[in-house]
Amino acid sequence: MLLLLTIHLGFSYFFSKYINRLLCENCNVILLDIDIVRADYVSCNGDKKRITPNLCKFFENSLVFENNISQSYWTFPSFFSTITSLYIPQHNMEQMYIHILNPNIKTIGQVLSENGYSTVFVNSYKYGFIISVIKNGWDRGYQKTTDVKKPSEWKKIVENELNGKKSVFVHLFESGSLHFPYSVPEGTILNCPVPAIEGFPITEKEESEFLANNLIEHYREIFSPETIRKFPDLFRSPSLYKGEIMELFFSQRPPPVYTVNRVQWDISYEALMSKVNLSDQRHIDFLRCLYETNLFLLDNQLEELFEYLDSKEIKNNTIVIFSSSHGEELGEKGYFGHPESVSKEVLDVPLMMRIPKVSGRKIQTPSQNIDIPPSILELIGLPVEVQFQGKSLTELIKEPNRDIGRFAISHTSADPNQTSIQNEEWKLKVIKSGESADFELYDLINDPDETKDVHEDFPEVALSLNKILHLEVNQSIDYSPQIIDDDAKIDEKVRQKLM
């Protein structure tokens, strides 16, 4: 017994000394949060290096978590999981224009602000506002927020915020460049191994014209009756007001009166994908080429930021973290986009950390986006917030492949909804509709692409994972969101932008 106690105390002492060596007290923290980046497309291995050369160069000697999982298939709930370190059933932020974050929930920005950090949020979206349209809690704890059109503007902002200072947290959020990554800017030279798809709009200008013509042709099916009655001049002669109708379509007005009958994303997606034959491999390869091209263009915009963060006066006191809200299906399961799914294509996202004085390595043990906030706090020497469900990754930095029972949980909200839990070896998918539930189990060692359900062959594995899942997502803390129920709760400046 005495020997075991001595070993335990010795390990605890050694581990605490190692953690102290990891500590970067008062260090600046940059969180690069770029939407719709698949982990396998920024693997920086072999041919993939050509897609994101600047990112690969910057994170060359960094910690790479190769089995990192997002909490959702789409941006809004996943983003809130990242900033709150909560699973979706806990924070309940699932509807952009309806839910407001429960006031009892703290964000990473709030925790850092309360501990003396300057906190800055920068939203980049080439079509205008997105997350920042309505103040539904995403900005909680950020002392300064700003919107820019493209990530190439980030370097100037970060340089201005750091400027010889310590204890600065800058959250850089990009959600436009890859949101529908199948059109490219004018003048882009494509180097695709297959010909273009006939009738498919390739440039952003062609896409805009294509969507405008679709709106004009099908406006009675697309726009809500209330919207058509409210703008009679536009819809009396719609072909004369294409630009205005396009602007109205993308305004995403909140309740109680919606602009369109269905989500704008679905309408645009269906129109564009009507030109694609998913049984034709050439079509699949061409769309994948467009995704790669947009990822390459985005990487180019980050070159100056990475050069600045790599400068001697910055890199020695700045932690840089890169991740993504979710991935993208690229034809693997008969779909392009991010459907309501817990498939690996939409959940496997990158997580890279560049920490002063910590050498790079690849870590296979599962991690998830909700692990980012507690990791930040522990790395800079602050106590981890009790509310956080994520686990700090510092123990994996010491022992990269230590088996410590880690798992990742993801969730969709549709009916039927899907929830998944996975560890290094297994992934359980639970599909619930009403009171009934179906199960799928995948052997990730022998079937990493998740093609064969083996839950009937390994019922004990499915039962064990399902038990852990229930313990994690059925916690009793009430974090129900507040509800936006009328226009009166919208800031007047925002109202004008939405009109």
Coordinates of C-alpha atoms in Angstrom, one line a residue:
M1 CA 0.0 0.0 0.0
L2 CA 2.9 2.4 0.9
L3 CA 4.6 1.5 -2.3
L4 CA 1.5 2.3 -4.4
L5 CA 1.1 5.6 -2.5
T6 CA 4.7 6.5 -3.2
I7 CA 4.3 5.7 -6.9
H8 CA 1.1 7.7 -7.1
L9 CA 2.7 10.7 -5.3
G10 CA 5.8 10.5 -7.5
F11 CA 3.7 10.4 -10.7
S12 CA 1.6 13.3 -9.4
Y13 CA 4.7 15.3 -8.7
F14 CA 6.2 14.5 -12.1
F15 CA 2.9 15.4 -13.9
S16 CA 2.5 18.6 -12.0
K17 CA 6.1 19.6 -12.9
Y18 CA 5.4 18.8 -16.5
I19 CA 2.2 20.8 -16.5
N20 CA 4.1 23.7 -14.9
R21 CA 6.5 23.5 -17.9
L22 CA 3.5 23.7 -20.2
L23 CA 2.2 26.8 -18.5
C24 CA 2.2 29.9 -20.5
E25 CA 1.0 32.4 -17.9
N26 CA -0.4 35.6 -19.3
C27 CA 0.2 34.4 -22.8
N28 CA -1.9 35.7 -25.6
V29 CA -4.3 33.2 -27.2
I30 CA -5.4 33.2 -30.8
L31 CA -8.3 30.8 -31.7
L32 CA -8.6 30.3 -35.5
D33 CA -12.2 29.0 -35.9
I34 CA -12.8 28.3 -39.6
D35 CA -16.0 26.8 -40.7
I36 CA -16.4 23.7 -42.9
V37 CA -12.8 22.4 -42.9
R38 CA -12.4 18.6 -43.1
A39 CA -9.6 17.1 -41.1
D40 CA -8.4 14.9 -44.0
Y41 CA -8.0 17.9 -46.3
V42 CA -5.6 19.7 -43.9
S43 CA -3.7 16.6 -42.9
C44 CA -0.5 18.1 -44.3
N45 CA 0.6 14.7 -45.4
G46 CA 1.8 13.9 -48.9
D47 CA -0.3 15.5 -51.7
K48 CA -2.5 17.3 -49.2
K49 CA 0.3 19.8 -48.4
R50 CA -0.4 21.6 -51.7
I51 CA -4.0 22.5 -50.6
T52 CA -3.0 24.5 -47.4
P53 CA 0.7 25.2 -47.7
N54 CA 0.7 28.2 -45.3
L55 CA -1.3 26.5 -42.6
C56 CA 0.9 23.4 -42.9
K57 CA 4.1 25.4 -42.6
F58 CA 2.9 27.4 -39.6
F59 CA 1.7 24.3 -37.7
E60 CA 4.6 22.1 -38.8
N61 CA 6.0 21.7 -35.3
S62 CA 2.7 21.8 -33.4
L63 CA 0.4 19.4 -31.6
V64 CA -2.0 17.8 -34.1
F65 CA -5.0 15.9 -32.7
E66 CA -5.8 13.5 -35.4
N67 CA -9.1 12.2 -34.1
N68 CA -10.8 15.5 -33.2
I69 CA -14.6 15.6 -33.4
S70 CA -17.1 18.4 -33.8
Q71 CA -20.3 18.4 -31.7
S72 CA -22.6 19.1 -34.7
Y73 CA -23.1 18.8 -38.4
W74 CA -23.8 22.6 -38.7
T75 CA -22.3 25.8 -37.6
F76 CA -24.7 27.4 -35.1
P77 CA -24.9 24.7 -32.4
S78 CA -21.3 23.6 -32.9
F79 CA -20.1 27.2 -32.5
F80 CA -21.9 27.4 -29.1
S81 CA -20.4 24.1 -28.0
T82 CA -16.9 25.4 -28.7
I83 CA -17.3 28.6 -26.8
T84 CA -19.3 27.1 -23.8
S85 CA -17.6 23.7 -23.6
L86 CA -21.0 22.1 -23.4
Y87 CA -22.7 19.4 -25.4
I88 CA -25.7 20.6 -27.5
P89 CA -28.4 19.0 -25.1
Q90 CA -26.9 21.2 -22.4
H91 CA -26.6 24.6 -24.1
N92 CA -29.7 24.0 -26.3
M93 CA -28.7 26.6 -28.9
E94 CA -30.1 25.0 -32.0
Q95 CA -32.2 27.8 -33.8
M96 CA -30.3 30.9 -34.8
Y97 CA -33.2 33.4 -34.8
I98 CA -35.1 31.9 -31.9
H99 CA -32.7 30.9 -29.1
I100 CA -30.7 33.1 -26.7
L101 CA -27.9 31.6 -24.6
N102 CA -29.1 30.9 -21.1
P103 CA -27.6 33.6 -18.8
N104 CA -26.2 31.0 -16.4
I105 CA -23.8 29.7 -19.1
K106 CA -20.4 31.1 -19.3
T107 CA -18.4 31.4 -22.5
I108 CA -14.6 31.0 -22.8
G109 CA -14.5 34.8 -23.6
Q110 CA -16.4 35.5 -20.4
V111 CA -14.1 33.4 -18.2
L112 CA -11.0 35.0 -19.6
S113 CA -12.4 38.5 -19.3
E114 CA -13.2 37.9 -15.7
N115 CA -9.6 36.9 -15.1
G116 CA -8.0 40.0 -16.6
Y117 CA -7.8 39.1 -20.3
S118 CA -8.6 41.5 -23.1
T119 CA -11.1 39.6 -25.2
V120 CA -11.8 40.2 -28.9
F121 CA -14.1 38.5 -31.4
V122 CA -13.7 39.0 -35.1
N123 CA -16.4 37.6 -37.5
S124 CA -15.4 37.2 -41.1
Y125 CA -18.2 36.5 -43.6
K126 CA -18.0 37.6 -47.2
Y127 CA -21.8 38.0 -47.6
G128 CA -22.2 40.2 -44.6
F129 CA -23.4 39.3 -41.2
I130 CA -24.2 35.8 -40.0
I131 CA -23.5 34.8 -36.3
S132 CA -23.5 38.5 -35.4
V133 CA -26.9 39.4 -36.9
I134 CA -28.6 39.0 -33.5
K135 CA -27.0 39.2 -30.1
N136 CA -28.1 35.8 -28.9
G137 CA -25.2 35.2 -26.5
W138 CA -22.3 34.4 -28.8
D139 CA -20.7 37.7 -27.8
R140 CA -20.9 37.1 -24.1
G141 CA -17.6 38.0 -22.4
Y142 CA -16.1 39.6 -25.5
Q143 CA -15.1 43.2 -24.8
K144 CA -14.7 44.1 -28.4
T145 CA -16.4 42.6 -31.5
T146 CA -16.0 43.4 -35.2
D147 CA -17.1 42.2 -38.6
V148 CA -14.9 42.0 -41.6
K149 CA -15.5 40.7 -45.1
K150 CA -12.5 38.3 -45.5
P151 CA -9.7 36.7 -43.4
S152 CA -7.0 38.7 -45.2
E153 CA -8.1 41.5 -42.8
W154 CA -7.3 39.5 -39.7
K155 CA -3.5 40.2 -39.6
K156 CA -4.0 43.9 -39.2
I157 CA -6.6 43.4 -36.4
V158 CA -4.5 40.9 -34.5
E159 CA -1.4 43.1 -34.8
N160 CA -3.3 46.0 -33.5
E161 CA -4.7 44.0 -30.6
L162 CA -1.4 42.4 -29.5
N163 CA 0.9 45.3 -30.1
G164 CA 3.4 44.4 -27.3
K165 CA 0.6 43.4 -24.9
K166 CA 0.0 40.2 -22.9
S167 CA -3.2 38.5 -21.8
V168 CA -5.1 39.0 -25.0
F169 CA -7.6 36.5 -26.4
V170 CA -8.6 36.9 -30.0
H171 CA -11.3 34.6 -31.5
L172 CA -11.1 34.7 -35.3
F173 CA -14.3 33.2 -36.7
E174 CA -14.6 32.6 -40.5
S175 CA -17.8 31.3 -41.9
G176 CA -18.1 32.5 -45.5
S177 CA -15.3 31.2 -47.7
L178 CA -16.3 27.5 -47.5
H179 CA -20.0 27.8 -46.6
F180 CA -21.0 26.6 -50.1
P181 CA -17.5 25.9 -51.5
Y182 CA -18.6 25.0 -55.1
S183 CA -18.1 28.4 -56.7
V184 CA -14.9 30.4 -57.0
P185 CA -14.1 34.1 -57.3
E186 CA -13.8 35.7 -60.8
G187 CA -10.4 35.1 -62.4
T188 CA -9.6 31.9 -60.4
I189 CA -7.6 29.5 -62.4
L190 CA -8.9 26.0 -61.9
N191 CA -6.6 23.0 -62.2
C192 CA -9.1 20.2 -62.0
P193 CA -8.4 16.7 -63.4
V194 CA -11.9 16.5 -64.9
P195 CA -14.1 18.8 -67.1
A196 CA -16.6 21.2 -65.6
I197 CA -20.2 20.1 -65.1
E198 CA -22.4 21.4 -67.9
G199 CA -24.8 24.1 -66.8
F200 CA -23.2 24.3 -63.3
P201 CA -22.3 27.9 -62.3
I202 CA -18.6 27.9 -61.4
T203 CA -17.8 31.5 -60.6
E204 CA -19.5 33.5 -57.8
K205 CA -21.0 35.9 -60.4
E206 CA -22.5 32.9 -62.4
E207 CA -23.8 31.4 -59.2
S208 CA -25.5 34.7 -58.2
E209 CA -27.2 35.0 -61.6
F210 CA -28.2 31.3 -61.6
L211 CA -29.9 31.7 -58.1
A212 CA -31.5 35.0 -59.1
N213 CA -33.1 33.3 -62.2
N214 CA -34.3 30.4 -60.0
L215 CA -35.9 32.9 -57.5
I216 CA -37.7 34.7 -60.3
E217 CA -39.0 31.5 -61.9
H218 CA -40.2 29.9 -58.6
Y219 CA -40.8 32.9 -56.3
R220 CA -44.3 31.9 -55.4
E221 CA -43.0 28.5 -54.1
I222 CA -40.0 30.1 -52.4
F223 CA -41.1 33.3 -50.7
S224 CA -43.7 33.3 -47.9
P225 CA -47.1 34.8 -48.7
E226 CA -46.5 37.5 -46.0
T227 CA -43.3 38.6 -47.8
I228 CA -45.0 38.7 -51.2
R229 CA -47.8 40.9 -49.8
K230 CA -45.3 43.2 -48.0
F231 CA -43.3 43.9 -51.2
P232 CA -46.0 44.1 -54.0
D233 CA -43.9 46.3 -56.3
L234 CA -41.0 43.8 -56.3
F235 CA -43.2 40.8 -57.1
R236 CA -45.5 42.5 -59.6
S237 CA -42.5 42.6 -62.0
P238 CA -39.9 40.3 -60.5
S239 CA -37.7 40.1 -63.6
L240 CA -37.0 43.9 -63.2
Y241 CA -36.0 43.6 -59.6
K242 CA -33.6 40.6 -59.5
G243 CA -31.0 42.3 -57.3
E244 CA -33.6 43.5 -54.8
I245 CA -35.2 40.0 -54.7
M246 CA -31.9 38.4 -54.2
E247 CA -31.1 40.8 -51.3
L248 CA -34.5 40.0 -49.8
F249 CA -33.9 36.3 -50.1
F250 CA -30.6 36.4 -48.2
S251 CA -31.8 38.8 -45.6
Q252 CA -32.8 35.9 -43.3
R253 CA -35.4 37.9 -41.4
P254 CA -36.2 36.4 -38.0
P255 CA -39.7 35.5 -36.7
P256 CA -42.5 36.1 -36.5
V257 CA -42.5 36.7 -40.3
Y258 CA -40.1 34.6 -42.2
T259 CA -38.8 35.8 -45.6
V260 CA -39.1 32.4 -47.3
N261 CA -41.1 29.2 -46.7
R262 CA -38.0 27.1 -46.1
V263 CA -34.4 27.6 -45.1
Q264 CA -32.5 29.7 -47.7
W265 CA -29.7 27.2 -47.7
D266 CA -31.9 24.3 -48.8
I267 CA -33.5 26.3 -51.6
S268 CA -30.1 27.4 -53.0
Y269 CA -28.6 24.0 -52.6
E270 CA -31.4 22.2 -54.4
A271 CA -31.3 24.6 -57.3
L272 CA -27.5 24.3 -57.8
M273 CA -27.3 20.5 -57.2
S274 CA -30.0 19.9 -59.8
K275 CA -27.2 20.2 -62.3
V276 CA -25.1 17.5 -60.6
N277 CA -25.3 13.7 -61.4
L278 CA -24.0 12.0 -58.3
S279 CA -23.7 8.7 -60.1
D280 CA -21.0 10.3 -62.4
Q281 CA -17.6 10.2 -60.7
R282 CA -16.4 13.1 -62.9
H283 CA -19.1 15.3 -61.4
I284 CA -18.0 14.2 -57.9
D285 CA -14.3 14.9 -58.7
F286 CA -15.1 18.3 -60.1
L287 CA -17.0 19.4 -57.0
R288 CA -14.2 18.1 -54.8
C289 CA -11.8 20.1 -56.9
L290 CA -13.8 23.3 -56.3
Y291 CA -13.7 22.6 -52.5
E292 CA -9.9 22.2 -52.6
T293 CA -9.6 25.3 -54.7
N294 CA -11.6 27.4 -52.2
L295 CA -9.6 25.9 -49.3
F296 CA -6.4 26.9 -51.1
L297 CA -7.6 30.4 -51.7
L298 CA -8.5 30.7 -48.0
D299 CA -5.1 29.5 -47.0
N300 CA -3.5 32.2 -49.2
Q301 CA -5.5 34.8 -47.2
L302 CA -3.9 33.6 -44.0
E303 CA -0.3 33.9 -45.2
E304 CA 0.4 37.4 -43.7
L305 CA -1.3 36.5 -40.4
F306 CA 0.8 33.3 -40.0
E307 CA 4.0 35.3 -40.9
Y308 CA 3.1 37.8 -38.1
L309 CA 2.3 35.1 -35.5
D310 CA 5.6 33.4 -36.4
S311 CA 7.7 36.5 -35.7
K312 CA 10.0 36.2 -32.7
E313 CA 8.3 38.8 -30.5
I314 CA 5.0 37.1 -30.9
K315 CA 5.5 33.3 -31.1
N316 CA 7.3 33.1 -27.7
N317 CA 4.2 34.3 -25.7
T318 CA 1.3 33.3 -27.9
I319 CA -0.7 30.1 -28.1
V320 CA -2.4 29.6 -31.5
I321 CA -5.2 27.0 -31.9
F322 CA -6.9 26.0 -35.1
S323 CA -10.1 24.1 -35.5
S324 CA -13.4 24.0 -37.4
S325 CA -17.1 24.0 -36.6
H326 CA -17.8 21.0 -38.8
G327 CA -16.8 19.3 -42.0
E328 CA -18.5 18.6 -45.3
E329 CA -19.7 15.5 -47.2
L330 CA -18.1 15.4 -50.6
G331 CA -20.0 12.7 -52.3
E332 CA -18.9 9.8 -50.1
K333 CA -22.5 9.0 -49.1
G334 CA -24.4 10.4 -52.1
Y335 CA -24.5 14.0 -50.9
F336 CA -22.5 17.2 -51.1
G337 CA -22.9 19.6 -48.1
H338 CA -23.4 19.0 -44.4
P339 CA -26.7 17.1 -44.0
E340 CA -28.3 16.3 -40.6
S341 CA -26.0 13.5 -39.9
V342 CA -23.3 12.3 -37.5
S343 CA -21.1 10.8 -40.3
K344 CA -17.3 11.1 -40.1
E345 CA -17.3 13.4 -43.1
V346 CA -19.2 16.2 -41.3
L347 CA -17.8 15.6 -37.8
D348 CA -14.0 14.9 -38.3
V349 CA -12.4 18.3 -38.0
P350 CA -8.9 19.5 -37.5
L351 CA -7.4 20.6 -34.1
M352 CA -3.9 21.9 -34.0
M353 CA -2.2 23.7 -31.2
R354 CA 1.0 25.7 -31.3
I355 CA 2.2 26.3 -27.8
P356 CA 5.5 28.1 -26.8
K357 CA 8.3 25.7 -25.8
V358 CA 6.2 22.6 -26.6
S359 CA 7.5 20.4 -29.4
G360 CA 5.1 19.1 -32.0
R361 CA 3.7 15.6 -32.2
K362 CA 0.6 13.7 -33.5
I363 CA -1.9 12.6 -31.0
Q364 CA -4.3 9.7 -31.8
T365 CA -6.4 9.7 -28.7
P366 CA -9.9 11.2 -29.3
S367 CA -10.5 14.8 -28.6
Q368 CA -13.5 17.1 -29.3
N369 CA -14.1 20.8 -29.8
I370 CA -15.5 21.3 -26.3
D371 CA -12.0 20.4 -25.0
I372 CA -10.7 23.7 -26.4
P373 CA -11.9 26.0 -23.5
P374 CA -10.6 23.9 -20.6
S375 CA -7.3 23.4 -22.4
I376 CA -6.8 27.1 -22.9
L377 CA -7.5 27.8 -19.2
E378 CA -5.1 25.1 -18.0
L379 CA -2.4 26.2 -20.4
I380 CA -2.4 29.8 -19.1
G381 CA -2.7 28.7 -15.4
L382 CA -6.3 29.4 -14.7
P383 CA -8.7 27.0 -13.0
V384 CA -11.1 25.1 -15.3
E385 CA -14.7 26.3 -15.1
V386 CA -16.9 23.8 -13.3
Q387 CA -19.6 24.1 -15.9
F388 CA -17.4 22.9 -18.7
Q389 CA -18.0 19.4 -20.0
G390 CA -14.9 19.2 -22.1
K391 CA -11.6 17.9 -20.7
S392 CA -8.3 19.7 -20.9
L393 CA -5.9 18.1 -23.4
T394 CA -2.8 18.9 -21.4
E395 CA -2.6 15.3 -20.1
L396 CA -2.4 14.1 -23.8
I397 CA 0.4 16.6 -24.5
K398 CA 2.4 14.7 -21.9
E399 CA 1.4 11.3 -23.0
P400 CA 0.1 11.5 -26.5
N401 CA -1.4 8.0 -26.8
R402 CA -2.3 7.3 -23.3
D403 CA -5.5 5.3 -23.0
I404 CA -7.5 7.4 -20.5
G405 CA -11.1 6.5 -21.7
R406 CA -11.7 9.6 -23.7
F407 CA -14.7 9.8 -26.0
A408 CA -16.5 12.4 -28.2
I409 CA -20.2 13.0 -28.5
S410 CA -22.1 14.7 -31.4
H411 CA -25.8 15.5 -31.9
T412 CA -28.4 16.5 -34.5
S413 CA -31.7 18.0 -33.6
A414 CA -34.1 16.8 -36.4
D415 CA -36.7 14.2 -35.9
P416 CA -35.5 11.5 -36.1
N417 CA -32.4 12.9 -34.4
Q418 CA -29.0 11.3 -34.3
T419 CA -26.5 11.2 -31.5
S420 CA -23.1 9.5 -31.7
I421 CA -20.5 8.6 -29.1
Q422 CA -17.1 7.3 -30.1
N423 CA -13.7 6.4 -28.7
E424 CA -10.6 5.1 -30.4
E425 CA -12.1 1.8 -31.3
W426 CA -15.8 2.2 -31.7
K427 CA -18.5 4.6 -32.8
L428 CA -22.2 4.2 -31.6
K429 CA -24.9 6.0 -33.5
V430 CA -28.3 6.3 -31.8
I431 CA -31.2 7.3 -34.1
K432 CA -34.3 8.3 -32.1
S433 CA -37.8 9.1 -33.4
G434 CA -40.3 9.7 -30.7
E435 CA -39.9 7.0 -28.1
S436 CA -38.2 4.5 -30.3
A437 CA -34.5 4.2 -31.0
D438 CA -32.3 2.3 -33.4
F439 CA -28.6 1.6 -33.0
E440 CA -25.7 1.4 -35.3
L441 CA -22.2 0.4 -34.2
Y442 CA -19.0 0.8 -36.2
D443 CA -15.6 -0.8 -35.7
L444 CA -13.3 2.2 -36.3
I445 CA -10.1 0.1 -36.3
N446 CA -11.2 -2.3 -39.2
D447 CA -13.9 0.0 -40.7
P448 CA -12.7 3.6 -40.4
D449 CA -15.1 4.8 -43.2
E450 CA -18.1 3.6 -41.1
T451 CA -19.6 1.3 -43.8
K452 CA -20.7 -1.8 -41.8
D453 CA -23.1 -1.8 -38.8
V454 CA -21.9 -4.4 -36.3
H455 CA -24.1 -3.6 -33.3
E456 CA -25.7 -7.1 -33.4
D457 CA -22.3 -8.7 -33.3
F458 CA -21.0 -6.6 -30.3
P459 CA -24.1 -5.9 -28.2
E460 CA -22.0 -5.4 -25.0
V461 CA -20.0 -2.7 -26.7
A462 CA -23.1 -0.8 -27.9
L463 CA -24.6 -1.2 -24.4
S464 CA -21.5 0.2 -22.7
L465 CA -21.2 3.2 -25.0
N466 CA -24.9 4.0 -24.7
K467 CA -24.6 4.0 -20.9
I468 CA -21.8 6.6 -21.1
L469 CA -23.8 8.6 -23.5
H470 CA -26.8 8.8 -21.2
L471 CA -24.7 9.8 -18.3
E472 CA -23.1 12.6 -20.3
V473 CA -26.1 14.1 -22.1
N474 CA -28.9 13.6 -19.5
Q475 CA -27.5 15.9 -16.8
S476 CA -30.0 17.6 -14.6
I477 CA -28.7 21.2 -14.9
D478 CA -31.3 23.4 -16.6
Y479 CA -29.6 25.5 -19.3
S480 CA -32.8 26.0 -21.3
P481 CA -32.3 28.9 -23.8
Q482 CA -34.3 32.1 -23.7
I483 CA -36.6 32.7 -26.7
I484 CA -36.8 35.5 -29.2
D485 CA -40.5 35.8 -29.7
D486 CA -41.0 39.1 -31.6
D487 CA -39.3 41.9 -33.5
A488 CA -39.2 44.1 -30.5
K489 CA -36.1 42.3 -29.2
I490 CA -34.1 43.1 -32.3
D491 CA -31.7 46.0 -32.2
E492 CA -32.9 48.9 -34.4
K493 CA -29.7 49.0 -36.5
V494 CA -30.0 45.3 -37.1
R495 CA -33.6 45.6 -38.0
Q496 CA -32.7 48.1 -40.7
K497 CA -30.1 45.7 -42.1
L498 CA -32.6 43.0 -42.3
M499 CA -35.3 45.0 -44.1

